[in-house]
Amino acid sequence: MAIPNMQIPSRQLFIDGEWREPVKKNRLPVINPATEEIIGYIPAATAEDVDIAVKAARRALGRNGWGSTTGAQRAKFLRAIAAKVLEKRPELATLETIDNGKPWFEAASDIDDVVACFEYYADLAEALDSKNKTEVKLHLDSFKTHVYKEPLGVVGLITPWNYPLLMTTWKVAPALAAGCAAVLKPSELASITSLELGEICREVGLPPGALNILTGLGHEAGSPLVSHPDVDKIAFTGSGPTGIKIMTAAAQLVKPVTLELGGKSPIVVFDDIPNIDIAVEWTLFGCFWTNGQICSATSRLIIQDTIASQFLDRLLEWTKNIKISDPLEEDCKLGPVISRGQYEKVLKLISTAKNEGATILYGGERPQHLKKGYYIQPTIITDVDTSMEIWKEEVFGPVLCVKTFKTEEEAIELANDTKYGLGAAILSKDLDRCERFTKAFQSGIVWINCSQPCFWQPPWGGKKRSGFGRELGEWSLENYLNIKQVTQYVSDEPWAFYKSPSKL
Ligand SMILES: NC(=O)C1=CN([C@@H]2O[C@H](COP(=O)(O)OP(=O)(O)OC[C@H]3O[C@@H](n4cnc5c(N)ncnc54)[C@H](O)[C@@H]3O)[C@@H](O)[C@H]2O)C=CC1
Ligand code: BAL
Ligand code: NA
């Protein structure tokens, strides 16, 4: 497949089904992390635009609008969006790559997931029609009760930059399937493909206001969305500190939130793995895929001491073989991290690890052959102590730290030695042991003999400080539905609680 060249389309805010200039007319630069060049601009929304978008969303939910559509009608729009995304797959993948830095083929596979996700939620929207009124059996004949599932209302969706259009889709597709009207605030570091979703919604004739897209800074556009009194729910994926701010602001209005806040996930490798190369590859993929910027990255390798030396030797050979290049180059397997800020943050975490006494077994620097761009070599760190920052803090870059263990108990203790609880992986031939680890891991996701594969049908989310709530699958739809109990008195007899006055 030829990789198309693309310029960043010039867009405005997508509000009420049309492109609108932000009230304050501000714009933010778009930087290609592979070249450090400004390649375009995005509009910078502020509280004024948030208010306009929220009003448009509320109108869309009005009597004859988006809010009164059937699931089957909404499914048609979701399928039309999926078809358009598929049609534009090569262009969207290029836009994702030049905005985010991920290898083009990874971006293209994200776009495939976007298509599948919209189609999946189209099916769930359709199925909702037969499930949105269900009877609840009571112990009395004088009452009848039904439970209705109805759209929750206007929802605010705040997304990160690591899988820009895919994280947008994880929220937009179920929100629209449920019949909510949404205001999306993508990350200012990678908003381009989310804006293109606005164009797609316009092309397929999505009813105005059903989806509004506000690009801009977190404190200028995200924060007023969270504290807007007419927004019924916030779904957020991003950093822990921002998650805390969002939960605090939402609490003032008793606004429900779902939070997906990243992690420091373990991958435990036992010496009974049948094939060392297969295990090494999953270990690399678990941490270095998406340029290492994955919330669920298994960035702590916990390896049985009996094979540690042999495993690390092989891991090094595989790591040296990873092609680091401009992400538009074919076969690129590691591109730059998203921004100068992220580049500096990752290098600082590596240098702190060194200062704290860890060994940089491989990498830790800019690759010599790339003079520009936010590139960092895939990095493996050993001699790690559990008190070190590199063991405890999310890096969000291609950095793997390693510790050895002797016993199963020690491995479990190390795996759970984190404030986070998103993912966890175990590689072992012994499936009984895998089962024991599955139960022992304090996480929302467990991978057995792999790490990172992520499908749209199962639930996704964490525990501990990785947040709460589940995205994907049918679980995500529930996030966007109000469960309404409707109880009807069906007896002809009086209720007879009060003493009846004398007859008229
Ligand atoms: N869990 C995950 O998937 C992600 C984790 N991260 C971690 O977060 C670190 C910082 O990256 P950032 O891009 O600064 O993450 P961030 O959490 O600040 O940004 C995520 C989203 O929240 C918005 N936001 C920021 N402040 C806000 C506020 N006060 N109210 C409402 N919305 C707000 C941003 O504009 C963006 O759309 C990274 O170094 C990485 O460690 C970053 C992106 C994704
Ligand atoms: N595929 C993982 C999605 C995330 O990092 O949020
Ligand atoms: Na960018």
Coordinates of C-alpha atoms and ligand atoms in Angstrom, one line a residue:
M1 CA 0.0 0.0 0.0
A2 CA 1.4 3.4 -1.0
I3 CA 1.5 5.9 1.9
P4 CA -0.2 9.1 0.7
N5 CA 1.3 12.5 1.4
M6 CA -1.1 14.8 3.2
Q7 CA -1.3 18.4 4.2
I8 CA -3.1 19.2 7.4
P9 CA -6.6 20.4 6.4
S10 CA -7.5 23.8 7.8
R11 CA -10.6 23.3 10.1
Q12 CA -12.5 25.3 12.6
L13 CA -14.6 24.1 15.6
F14 CA -17.3 21.6 14.7
I15 CA -20.4 22.8 16.4
D16 CA -24.1 22.2 15.6
G17 CA -23.2 20.4 12.4
E18 CA -21.0 23.1 10.9
W19 CA -17.5 24.6 11.1
R20 CA -17.3 27.7 13.3
E21 CA -14.6 30.1 14.1
P22 CA -13.8 30.0 17.9
V23 CA -15.2 33.1 19.6
K24 CA -11.7 34.3 20.6
K25 CA -10.3 33.3 17.2
N26 CA -7.2 31.7 18.7
R27 CA -5.3 28.9 17.1
L28 CA -2.7 26.5 18.3
P29 CA 0.2 25.1 16.2
V30 CA 0.3 21.4 15.1
I31 CA 3.8 20.0 15.4
N32 CA 5.0 16.9 13.5
P33 CA 7.1 15.1 16.2
A34 CA 9.3 13.5 13.5
T35 CA 10.5 16.8 12.1
E36 CA 9.7 19.3 15.0
E37 CA 8.1 21.5 12.3
I38 CA 4.8 23.4 12.5
I39 CA 2.6 21.7 9.9
G40 CA -0.7 23.4 10.5
Y41 CA -3.0 25.0 13.1
I42 CA -6.0 23.9 15.1
P43 CA -8.7 26.2 16.6
A44 CA -8.4 26.9 20.3
A45 CA -11.8 26.8 22.0
T46 CA -12.5 28.6 25.2
A47 CA -15.4 28.6 27.7
E48 CA -17.5 30.7 25.3
D49 CA -17.3 28.0 22.6
V50 CA -17.9 25.3 25.2
D51 CA -21.2 27.0 26.1
I52 CA -22.3 27.3 22.5
A53 CA -21.4 23.6 21.8
V54 CA -23.2 22.4 25.0
K55 CA -26.3 24.4 24.0
A56 CA -26.2 22.8 20.5
A57 CA -25.9 19.4 22.0
R58 CA -28.8 20.0 24.4
R59 CA -30.9 21.2 21.4
A60 CA -30.1 18.0 19.5
L61 CA -31.6 16.0 22.3
G62 CA -34.8 18.0 22.1
R63 CA -38.2 16.6 21.3
N64 CA -37.8 15.7 17.7
G65 CA -34.1 15.6 17.5
W66 CA -31.3 13.1 18.0
G67 CA -32.6 12.2 21.4
S68 CA -35.8 10.7 20.0
T69 CA -34.1 8.5 17.3
T70 CA -34.4 4.8 17.6
G71 CA -31.3 2.6 18.0
A72 CA -31.8 1.4 14.4
Q73 CA -31.8 5.0 13.1
R74 CA -28.6 5.7 15.0
A75 CA -27.0 2.5 13.8
K76 CA -27.4 3.8 10.2
F77 CA -25.4 6.9 11.0
L78 CA -22.7 4.9 12.8
R79 CA -22.4 2.5 9.9
A80 CA -22.2 5.5 7.5
I81 CA -19.4 7.0 9.6
A82 CA -17.6 3.6 9.6
A83 CA -17.8 3.4 5.8
K84 CA -16.4 7.0 5.4
V85 CA -13.6 6.3 7.8
L86 CA -12.7 3.2 5.8
E87 CA -12.9 5.1 2.5
K88 CA -10.4 7.7 3.9
R89 CA -8.2 5.1 5.7
P90 CA -4.9 5.9 4.0
E91 CA -5.3 9.7 4.4
L92 CA -6.4 9.4 8.0
A93 CA -3.5 7.1 8.8
T94 CA -1.0 9.7 7.3
L95 CA -2.7 12.5 9.2
E96 CA -2.4 10.5 12.4
T97 CA 1.2 9.7 11.7
I98 CA 2.4 13.3 11.0
D99 CA 0.4 14.6 14.0
N100 CA 1.3 11.8 16.5
G101 CA 4.5 10.2 15.3
K102 CA 3.3 6.6 15.4
P103 CA 4.4 4.3 12.5
W104 CA 2.1 4.6 9.5
F105 CA 1.1 0.9 9.6
E106 CA 0.2 1.2 13.3
A107 CA -1.9 4.3 12.5
A108 CA -3.6 2.4 9.7
S109 CA -4.4 -0.5 12.0
D110 CA -5.8 2.0 14.5
I111 CA -8.1 3.3 11.7
D112 CA -9.2 -0.3 11.1
D113 CA -10.1 -0.5 14.8
V114 CA -12.0 2.8 14.5
V115 CA -14.1 1.3 11.7
A116 CA -14.8 -1.9 13.6
C117 CA -15.7 0.0 16.7
F118 CA -18.3 2.2 14.9
E119 CA -19.8 -0.9 13.3
Y120 CA -19.8 -2.8 16.6
Y121 CA -21.7 0.0 18.4
A122 CA -24.1 0.3 15.4
D123 CA -25.0 -3.4 16.2
L124 CA -25.4 -2.5 19.9
A125 CA -27.5 0.5 19.1
E126 CA -29.8 -1.6 17.1
A127 CA -30.0 -4.3 19.8
L128 CA -30.9 -1.6 22.3
D129 CA -34.3 -1.1 20.7
S130 CA -35.5 -4.5 22.0
K131 CA -33.8 -4.0 25.4
N132 CA -34.8 -0.5 26.3
K133 CA -38.0 -1.5 28.0
T134 CA -37.8 -4.6 30.2
E135 CA -40.2 -5.7 32.8
V136 CA -39.0 -6.3 36.4
K137 CA -41.0 -9.1 38.1
L138 CA -42.5 -7.9 41.4
H139 CA -43.9 -9.8 44.4
L140 CA -47.2 -7.9 44.1
D141 CA -49.9 -8.0 41.4
S142 CA -51.1 -4.5 42.0
F143 CA -48.0 -2.9 40.5
K144 CA -46.1 -3.3 37.2
T145 CA -42.6 -2.2 36.9
H146 CA -40.5 -1.6 33.8
V147 CA -36.9 -0.4 33.4
Y148 CA -36.2 2.0 30.6
K149 CA -32.8 2.6 29.2
E150 CA -32.6 6.1 27.8
P151 CA -29.7 8.4 26.7
L152 CA -28.0 9.9 29.7
G153 CA -28.0 13.4 28.1
V154 CA -25.2 15.7 27.0
V155 CA -21.8 14.0 27.6
G156 CA -18.3 15.6 27.6
L157 CA -15.6 13.4 26.2
I158 CA -12.0 14.3 26.8
T159 CA -9.3 12.2 25.1
P160 CA -5.5 11.8 25.0
W161 CA -3.0 11.8 22.2
N162 CA -1.6 8.3 22.1
Y163 CA -4.4 6.7 19.9
P164 CA -6.0 10.0 18.8
L165 CA -8.9 8.9 16.6
L166 CA -9.2 5.5 18.3
M167 CA -9.6 6.9 21.8
T168 CA -12.1 9.4 20.4
T169 CA -14.0 6.5 18.9
W170 CA -14.0 4.5 22.1
K171 CA -16.1 7.3 23.6
V172 CA -18.0 8.8 20.6
A173 CA -19.3 5.5 19.2
P174 CA -21.0 4.2 22.4
A175 CA -22.2 7.7 23.3
L176 CA -23.9 8.2 20.0
A177 CA -25.1 4.5 20.0
A178 CA -26.8 5.2 23.3
G179 CA -28.4 8.4 21.9
C180 CA -26.4 10.9 23.8
A181 CA -25.3 14.2 22.3
A182 CA -21.6 14.7 22.8
V183 CA -19.0 17.4 23.1
L184 CA -15.6 16.0 22.3
K185 CA -12.3 17.7 23.5
P186 CA -9.4 15.9 21.9
S187 CA -5.8 16.4 23.1
E188 CA -4.2 19.6 21.8
L189 CA -1.1 17.5 20.9
A190 CA -3.0 15.4 18.4
S191 CA -6.4 16.6 17.3
I192 CA -6.3 16.4 13.5
T193 CA -8.0 13.1 12.9
S194 CA -10.7 13.9 15.5
L195 CA -11.4 17.1 13.5
E196 CA -11.6 15.0 10.3
L197 CA -14.3 12.9 12.1
G198 CA -16.3 16.2 12.2
E199 CA -16.0 16.4 8.5
I200 CA -17.1 12.8 8.1
C201 CA -20.2 13.5 10.4
R202 CA -21.0 16.5 8.2
E203 CA -20.7 14.3 5.0
V204 CA -23.0 11.6 6.3
G205 CA -25.5 14.1 7.6
L206 CA -25.3 13.3 11.3
P207 CA -28.1 15.5 12.9
P208 CA -26.6 18.9 14.0
G209 CA -25.4 19.0 17.5
A210 CA -25.2 15.2 18.0
L211 CA -21.5 15.4 18.0
N212 CA -19.6 18.7 18.6
I213 CA -15.8 18.8 18.4
L214 CA -13.8 21.5 20.3
T215 CA -10.1 21.5 19.9
G216 CA -8.1 23.5 22.4
L217 CA -6.1 23.4 25.6
G218 CA -7.0 21.4 28.7
H219 CA -7.4 24.3 31.0
E220 CA -9.1 26.5 28.4
A221 CA -11.5 24.1 26.7
G222 CA -11.5 20.8 28.8
S223 CA -11.9 22.4 32.2
P224 CA -15.1 24.5 31.3
L225 CA -16.6 21.4 29.7
V226 CA -16.1 19.5 32.9
S227 CA -17.6 22.2 35.1
H228 CA -20.4 23.1 32.7
P229 CA -23.7 22.7 34.6
D230 CA -25.5 21.3 31.5
V231 CA -23.1 18.5 30.8
D232 CA -24.4 15.2 32.4
K233 CA -21.3 13.1 32.3
I234 CA -17.6 13.2 31.7
A235 CA -15.6 10.3 30.2
F236 CA -11.8 10.9 30.3
T237 CA -8.6 9.1 29.3
G238 CA -5.3 10.7 30.2
S239 CA -2.9 11.4 33.1
G240 CA -3.6 10.8 36.8
P241 CA -3.2 14.5 37.8
T242 CA -5.6 15.7 35.2
G243 CA -8.0 12.8 36.2
I244 CA -7.9 14.1 39.8
K245 CA -8.7 17.6 38.7
I246 CA -11.6 16.4 36.5
M247 CA -13.1 14.2 39.3
T248 CA -12.8 17.1 41.8
A249 CA -14.5 19.6 39.4
A250 CA -17.2 17.1 38.5
A251 CA -17.9 16.3 42.1
Q252 CA -19.0 19.9 42.7
L253 CA -22.0 19.1 40.4
V254 CA -22.3 15.4 41.4
K255 CA -21.5 14.7 37.7
P256 CA -20.6 11.1 37.0
V257 CA -17.1 10.4 35.5
T258 CA -15.3 7.5 34.0
L259 CA -11.5 7.7 34.3
E260 CA -8.9 5.8 32.5
L261 CA -5.6 7.0 33.9
G262 CA -2.7 4.8 32.7
G263 CA -0.5 2.6 34.7
K264 CA 2.8 0.8 35.3
S265 CA 1.8 -2.7 34.3
P266 CA 3.8 -5.8 34.9
I267 CA 4.8 -8.6 32.6
V268 CA 5.8 -11.7 34.5
V269 CA 7.9 -14.3 32.6
F270 CA 8.5 -17.8 33.9
D271 CA 11.3 -20.1 32.9
D272 CA 8.9 -22.7 31.5
I273 CA 8.0 -20.5 28.4
P274 CA 8.1 -22.9 25.5
N275 CA 9.8 -20.5 23.1
I276 CA 12.1 -17.7 24.2
D277 CA 11.8 -15.7 21.0
I278 CA 8.0 -15.6 21.2
A279 CA 8.2 -14.5 24.8
V280 CA 10.8 -11.8 24.0
E281 CA 8.7 -10.5 21.2
W282 CA 5.6 -10.1 23.4
T283 CA 7.8 -8.4 26.0
L284 CA 9.0 -5.8 23.4
F285 CA 5.6 -5.3 21.9
G286 CA 4.1 -4.9 25.4
C287 CA 6.3 -1.9 26.0
F288 CA 7.6 -0.4 22.8
W289 CA 4.5 -0.6 20.6
T290 CA 3.0 2.9 19.9
N291 CA 6.4 4.3 20.6
G292 CA 6.0 3.1 24.2
Q293 CA 3.1 5.5 24.7
I294 CA 0.4 3.1 25.9
C295 CA -1.5 3.5 29.1
S296 CA -1.5 -0.3 29.5
A297 CA 2.2 -0.8 28.5
T298 CA 3.7 -3.7 30.4
S299 CA 6.7 -1.6 31.3
R300 CA 7.9 -3.6 34.3
L301 CA 9.5 -7.0 33.2
I302 CA 9.5 -9.4 36.1
I303 CA 11.6 -12.3 35.0
Q304 CA 12.4 -15.6 36.8
D305 CA 16.1 -15.6 37.8
T306 CA 16.8 -19.0 36.3
I307 CA 16.4 -17.6 32.7
A308 CA 17.0 -13.9 33.3
S309 CA 20.5 -13.8 31.7
Q310 CA 19.6 -15.8 28.7
F311 CA 16.3 -13.9 28.2
L312 CA 18.0 -10.5 28.5
D313 CA 20.6 -11.4 26.0
R314 CA 17.9 -12.3 23.5
L315 CA 15.9 -9.3 24.4
L316 CA 18.9 -7.1 23.6
E317 CA 19.3 -8.7 20.2
W318 CA 15.7 -8.2 19.3
T319 CA 15.8 -4.6 20.6
K320 CA 18.8 -3.7 18.5
N321 CA 16.8 -5.0 15.5
I322 CA 13.9 -2.5 15.9
K323 CA 13.9 -0.1 13.0
I324 CA 13.7 3.5 14.4
S325 CA 12.9 6.0 11.6
D326 CA 10.6 8.6 10.3
P327 CA 7.2 6.9 11.0
L328 CA 6.2 7.4 7.3
E329 CA 8.9 5.0 6.3
E330 CA 7.9 1.5 5.5
D331 CA 8.9 -1.0 8.2
C332 CA 9.4 1.7 10.8
K333 CA 8.7 0.1 14.2
L334 CA 9.5 3.0 16.5
G335 CA 8.9 6.6 15.8
P336 CA 9.3 9.7 17.9
V337 CA 7.4 10.4 21.1
I338 CA 4.7 13.0 20.8
S339 CA 6.3 16.3 21.9
R340 CA 9.3 18.1 23.2
G341 CA 7.8 18.0 26.6
Q342 CA 7.3 14.2 26.5
Y343 CA 10.8 13.7 25.1
E344 CA 12.4 15.7 28.0
K345 CA 10.2 13.9 30.5
V346 CA 11.2 10.5 29.3
L347 CA 14.9 11.3 29.2
K348 CA 14.7 12.8 32.7
L349 CA 13.1 9.6 34.0
I350 CA 16.0 7.6 32.4
S351 CA 18.7 9.9 33.9
T352 CA 17.0 9.8 37.3
A353 CA 17.1 6.0 37.1
K354 CA 20.8 6.1 36.4
N355 CA 21.4 8.5 39.2
E356 CA 19.5 6.3 41.6
G357 CA 21.8 3.4 40.7
A358 CA 20.0 1.5 38.0
T359 CA 21.9 0.2 34.9
I360 CA 20.9 1.4 31.4
L361 CA 21.4 -1.9 29.7
Y362 CA 20.4 -0.6 26.3
G363 CA 19.3 2.8 24.8
G364 CA 18.6 5.7 27.0
E365 CA 19.5 8.3 24.3
R366 CA 18.5 9.8 21.0
P367 CA 19.4 7.4 18.2
Q368 CA 22.6 8.7 16.5
H369 CA 21.2 8.6 12.9
L370 CA 18.3 10.9 13.7
K371 CA 19.3 14.5 14.3
K372 CA 15.8 16.0 14.4
G373 CA 12.5 14.7 15.9
Y374 CA 11.6 13.6 19.4
Y375 CA 13.2 10.1 19.0
I376 CA 14.4 8.0 21.9
Q377 CA 16.0 4.6 21.6
P378 CA 14.1 1.7 23.0
T379 CA 15.6 1.5 26.5
I380 CA 16.1 -1.4 28.9
I381 CA 16.9 -0.7 32.5
T382 CA 18.2 -3.3 35.0
D383 CA 19.4 -3.3 38.6
V384 CA 16.2 -1.7 39.5
D385 CA 15.1 -1.2 43.1
T386 CA 11.4 -1.0 44.0
S387 CA 12.0 2.4 45.7
M388 CA 13.2 3.9 42.4
E389 CA 11.1 6.3 40.4
I390 CA 11.5 4.2 37.2
W391 CA 9.8 1.3 39.0
K392 CA 7.0 3.4 40.3
E393 CA 6.1 6.1 37.8
E394 CA 4.5 5.8 34.4
V395 CA 7.1 6.8 31.7
F396 CA 4.9 6.9 28.6
G397 CA 7.9 6.2 26.3
P398 CA 9.9 3.2 25.1
V399 CA 11.4 2.3 28.5
L400 CA 11.3 -1.1 30.0
C401 CA 12.6 -1.8 33.5
V402 CA 13.6 -5.2 34.7
K403 CA 13.5 -7.1 38.0
T404 CA 14.1 -10.8 38.7
F405 CA 12.2 -13.1 41.0
K406 CA 12.7 -16.6 42.5
T407 CA 9.3 -17.7 43.6
E408 CA 5.7 -17.3 42.5
E409 CA 4.8 -15.4 45.7
E410 CA 7.7 -13.0 45.1
A411 CA 6.5 -12.5 41.4
I412 CA 3.0 -11.7 42.5
E413 CA 4.2 -9.2 45.2
L414 CA 6.4 -7.4 42.6
A415 CA 3.6 -7.4 40.0
N416 CA 1.2 -5.7 42.5
D417 CA 3.8 -3.4 43.9
T418 CA 2.3 -0.4 42.1
K419 CA -0.3 2.3 42.8
Y420 CA -1.8 1.5 39.4
G421 CA -4.0 -1.4 38.2
L422 CA -4.7 -1.3 34.5
G423 CA -3.1 -4.3 32.8
A424 CA -0.9 -7.3 33.8
A425 CA 0.6 -10.1 31.7
I426 CA 2.0 -13.5 32.5
L427 CA 4.0 -15.7 30.2
S428 CA 4.1 -19.3 31.2
K429 CA 3.3 -22.8 29.8
D430 CA 1.6 -23.7 33.1
L431 CA -2.0 -22.7 32.7
D432 CA -2.9 -23.4 36.3
R433 CA -0.2 -21.0 37.3
C434 CA -1.6 -18.5 34.8
E435 CA -5.0 -18.9 36.4
R436 CA -3.5 -18.2 39.9
F437 CA -1.9 -15.1 38.6
T438 CA -5.1 -14.0 36.8
K439 CA -6.8 -14.0 40.2
A440 CA -3.9 -12.4 42.1
F441 CA -3.2 -9.5 39.7
Q442 CA -4.7 -6.3 40.9
S443 CA -5.7 -5.1 37.5
G444 CA -8.7 -4.6 35.2
I445 CA -7.0 -6.5 32.3
V446 CA -4.9 -9.7 32.2
W447 CA -3.0 -11.0 29.2
I448 CA -1.9 -14.6 29.2
N449 CA 1.0 -15.5 27.0
C450 CA 0.8 -12.1 25.2
S451 CA 0.6 -8.4 26.0
Q452 CA -1.5 -5.5 24.6
P453 CA -3.8 -7.1 22.1
C454 CA -7.0 -5.0 22.5
F455 CA -10.3 -5.9 21.0
W456 CA -13.5 -3.9 21.0
Q457 CA -15.8 -6.6 22.4
P458 CA -14.3 -7.1 25.9
P459 CA -14.3 -4.5 28.7
W460 CA -11.3 -2.1 29.1
G461 CA -10.4 -0.2 32.2
G462 CA -8.5 -0.4 35.5
K463 CA -8.6 -0.3 39.3
K464 CA -6.5 1.5 41.9
R465 CA -5.1 4.7 40.5
S466 CA -5.7 3.6 36.9
G467 CA -9.2 4.8 37.4
F468 CA -12.6 3.3 37.2
G469 CA -15.4 2.5 34.8
R470 CA -15.2 0.3 31.8
E471 CA -15.0 1.2 28.1
L472 CA -15.5 -1.0 25.1
G473 CA -17.9 -3.9 24.7
E474 CA -21.4 -3.6 26.0
W475 CA -20.0 -2.1 29.2
S476 CA -19.3 1.2 27.5
L477 CA -22.8 1.6 26.3
E478 CA -24.0 1.4 29.9
N479 CA -21.9 4.5 30.7
Y480 CA -24.1 6.6 28.5
L481 CA -27.5 5.3 29.5
N482 CA -29.8 6.4 32.3
I483 CA -31.6 3.5 33.9
K484 CA -35.1 4.6 34.7
Q485 CA -37.5 2.7 36.8
V486 CA -41.2 3.1 35.9
T487 CA -43.7 1.7 38.3
Q488 CA -47.4 1.6 37.5
Y489 CA -50.3 1.0 39.9
V490 CA -52.6 -1.5 38.0
S491 CA -55.1 -2.4 40.7
D492 CA -58.7 -1.0 40.8
E493 CA -58.6 -1.1 44.5
P494 CA -57.9 2.0 46.6
W495 CA -54.4 2.2 48.1
A496 CA -56.0 2.6 51.6
F497 CA -53.1 4.1 53.4
Y498 CA -55.1 7.0 54.8
K499 CA -58.5 6.8 56.4
S500 CA -61.0 7.7 53.7
P501 CA -63.2 10.7 54.7
S502 CA -67.0 10.1 54.8
K503 CA -68.6 9.6 51.3
L504 CA -69.5 12.8 49.3
Ligands
LIG1 N1 -3.7 7.1 30.2 C1 -3.4 7.5 29.0 O1 -3.8 7.0 28.0 C2 -2.5 8.7 28.8 C3 -1.6 9.1 29.8 N2 -0.8 10.2 29.6 C4 0.2 10.6 30.6 O2 0.0 11.9 30.9 C5 1.2 12.7 30.8 C6 0.8 14.1 30.4 O3 0.2 14.1 29.1 P1 -0.9 15.2 28.8 O4 -1.1 15.2 27.4 O5 -0.5 16.5 29.5 O6 -2.1 14.5 29.6 P2 -3.4 15.1 30.1 O7 -4.1 14.1 31.0 O8 -3.2 16.5 30.8 O9 -4.3 15.3 28.8 C7 -5.4 14.5 28.4 C8 -6.5 15.3 28.0 O10 -7.0 16.1 29.1 C9 -7.2 17.4 28.7 N3 -7.0 18.3 29.9 C10 -5.8 18.7 30.5 N4 -6.1 19.4 31.6 C11 -7.4 19.4 31.7 C12 -8.3 20.0 32.7 N5 -7.9 20.7 33.8 N6 -9.6 19.8 32.6 C13 -10.1 19.1 31.5 N7 -9.3 18.5 30.6 C14 -8.0 18.7 30.7 C15 -6.1 17.6 27.7 O11 -6.3 18.8 26.9 C16 -6.2 16.3 26.9 O12 -7.3 16.4 26.0 C17 2.0 11.9 29.8 O13 3.3 12.1 30.0 C18 1.6 10.5 30.1 O14 2.4 10.0 31.2 C19 -1.0 11.0 28.5 C20 -1.9 10.7 27.5 C21 -2.6 9.4 27.6
BAL2 N1 -4.6 0.1 23.2 C1 -4.4 0.7 24.4 C2 -5.3 2.0 24.6 C3 -4.6 3.0 25.5 O1 -3.4 3.1 25.6 O2 -5.4 3.8 26.1
NA3 NA 1.2 16.8 17.0

